[in-house]
Amino acid sequence: MSIEPKLTRFNQSVLSKYQIFNSIFMTLPFDAVTKTGVLLPLFHETCKKGFENGDNPTTIVDTFFEKYQARRNKESQINLLFRFIQYIERQVVLFDAIEDAAFPIVNNMEGVGTLRNLKDKAQAEYNLDELKAYLDDFKVRIVLTAHPTQFYPGSVLGIITDLSKAIEQNNLSEINNLFGQLGKTPFFKHKKPTPYDEAKSLIWYLENVFYTSFGKIYNYIQTNIYADEQKHNEIINIGFWPGGDRDGNPFVKPETTLKVAKKLKKAILKKYYEDLKNLRRKLTFKGVEDRIIKLETILYDYSINLKSKKAISVKELTEELLSIRKIVVEQHQSLYENEINNLINRIHLFGYRFATLDIRQDSRIHHSVFTNVVDQLLASGNSCLPENYHDLSEEEQIDILSKTTDVITDLDVFEDEMTYNTLKTIQVIKQIQKMNGERGANRYIISNNQTALNMMQLFAMLKMVSFQDDLTVDLAPLFETIPDLENAPGVMEQLYTNPAYMAHLKARGNKQTIMLGFSDGTKDGGYLMANWGIYKAKELLTEMSRKYGITAIFFDGRGGPPARGGGKTHNFYSSLGPTIEDKEVQLTIQGQTISSNFGTLNSSQFNLEQLISSGVTNRIGSEKNKLSDEDRAVMTDLAETSYQVYKDFKSHEMFIPYLERMSTLKYYAKTNIGSRPSKRGSSDKLVFSDLRAIPFVGSWSQLKQNVPGFYGVGTALKQYEDRGEFDKVEQLYKNNKFFKTLLENSMMSLTKSFFNLTKYMSNDEEFGAFWNIIHTEYETTKRLLLKLTGYETLMQNEPTGKASIEVRESIVLPLLTIQQYALKKVQELEKAGVPADDPEKLIFEKIVTRSLFGNINASRNSA
């Protein structure tokens, strides 16, 4: 049977269905929705034609009301705009649900990058034993973070899941009920979630998606690649940040971390109990049934009460299931053996932790905390540290910290709250390890790590508080800015030459996790330099680590969009080449990227398999991805040129004022989507270094300018065109998959840009010239990327992805228009000097904030 092209399948299973179901949605028996459903198409057409004619958002909105709703007063007009916002939010949900339902139809679940394809390719092109040997030593870890780009409340995520299922089954009655539920369910949160709320939201994905998809992937590998019942390398595992990530989040307390760890354990015990409950109905055999019933009862009690006297260890649970399986195989014709194996495999994957809880804190906080610790120790007459400790050089302090044997037994002596909480968190890590197993919490990430001293301060605190004799925690530095990336190899060598730290690494398997942050890298150095800076840092860190017999494990702080290291992430991992350590793929999955890329069983399985396959592909074809000296010189030159262009842009006198007054930046704090403050500092004045990457990138996205995803690329390419050396860039593009992936992801950022939306700013006395700088760089980048790739349109090689973006952008066009209209009104009122609490100004600010939700959700990876 022939398979239709992917774009045809998308048009049939997604676009056509959306048009049909959207027309049904318009007929919902809700007064407000019905009227909105009739008027919105007229408003959409007014927006579309208005922008084609060069009109600004204010003119477009005014034209609509004059032409179609002339009798409405101002209050009624505002009410209709709010209803438009609410309606469009629900259209986005509908499209999400339809796209999720069609995922296995649009995407080939056994095609390139899947495990089936990987196995068949190994059998055909090289030895299957080679693939087994590689998988024995390879891991993929996705780390779920609570970064605030998930705008859907839990109730709406539930509706999307149910709606996808109903659409998949063509259950019209259920679809109609869910449409009704959708129409009446609020889309915004009245108060900020707590870190524990965020953890519970993500544990839903662990229970309802990852428990099943991880199990299916591991079962397939064990059955079809290894074809035995032995326990192998787990290959896939999962990390978890909510409740442990305290970087810039004052609401994450030690008790929060412990509470989340308990919730994770209860959640996985509940899943094991459910599996045992199902097994009980099947294993009704002599010598087996009673044992399964006993296990089921034990797990039920344990999942409710973690201090249950009937508690059973992971080892005991596994051994009992293996014993039961042996009886089933030997005495009962192996009936339901696969189901028993499935549970054993999941216990192997998740243990009693479900996910590994990472702890993260900023090095500057640690420095302040450790200073307080030293002061307290000295004040109490403790002689473990010299009295002149603060006056010593960094090297001397590191030497002392690597040898200190002092133990802090009483935390109550520390009156400073941050000091107490930091030290208490270390005690909690030890507690979690006892409760959930060592991997329940065994990694501590230091944000903004700049020196070896940053690492050794934490090293000393961990040993002083809880891990005197056996430090079962991995310390992971996070290098983010361009200067930090350049200094990273020197920092690591200082650690590798420290006997105490090397002894620790030896005890941890001679592995060192190093986290590299895309988000702040892009904010700091621009798109090309951030990616190239990280690539070069990985090469140097690989070389440095191998020199000392250490395997570097790179953990990438990737976000959803290309501007934060996202986009087609598996393409990056398949293009690293032989000069970068590739034993593990580790990356953060942030915000709405969790729901869009891993939110269903099909999408989760597909994208996890792509990540596994990317590592294998890179290992097998790594020599092909090796950069020649000439290509490396071109890549370096492009990155450095774009870096300078971006730095000049960033230092422009209008840069901060433009973000502050013309974008939605300040509105992110009002959305109640995340527990963390939207910026690091407490100053009322906007300071660039205090800006978090998410609202920074998201604000450019809301403007439909997407600066962090392309700025500087065009100028860098143009220099080669001007010098008559464009063929060098073409050669690099042809030769190197990494560079090709970079540019294809940048094209996604350009595709999601729409400068007609803000064209009115070009005439602004204050910001017109600055807007034109951005627009010129956009046009230059677009023209030269098309020239380089030979495409006629952006994303020509990804017609399905492009089509999805176009539909989503079309859905939110009225929403973007309303947001810009409201922003312009706020700006006019501020210029007129109205007070901050002016009722009219507050209404327009509320419109801007409410518009954020639908715009972000529609893009799926926009912030």
GROMACS .gro file of C-alpha atoms in nm, residues 374 378 385-393 396-397 400:
model
   14
  374VAL     CA    1   3.343   3.057   5.753
  378LEU     CA    2   3.580   3.134   6.309
  385LEU     CA    3   4.001   2.707   5.888
  386PRO     CA    4   4.273   2.971   5.929
  387GLU     CA    5   4.165   3.307   6.070
  388ASN     CA    6   4.290   3.484   5.758
  389TYR     CA    7   4.088   3.255   5.526
  390HIS     CA    8   3.911   3.547   5.352
  391ASP     CA    9   4.246   3.710   5.270
  392LEU     CA   10   4.391   3.402   5.102
  393SER     CA   11   4.416   3.358   4.725
  396GLU     CA   12   4.503   2.866   4.873
  397GLN     CA   13   4.132   2.858   4.960
  400ILE     CA   14   4.217   2.426   5.230
   0.00000   0.00000   0.00000
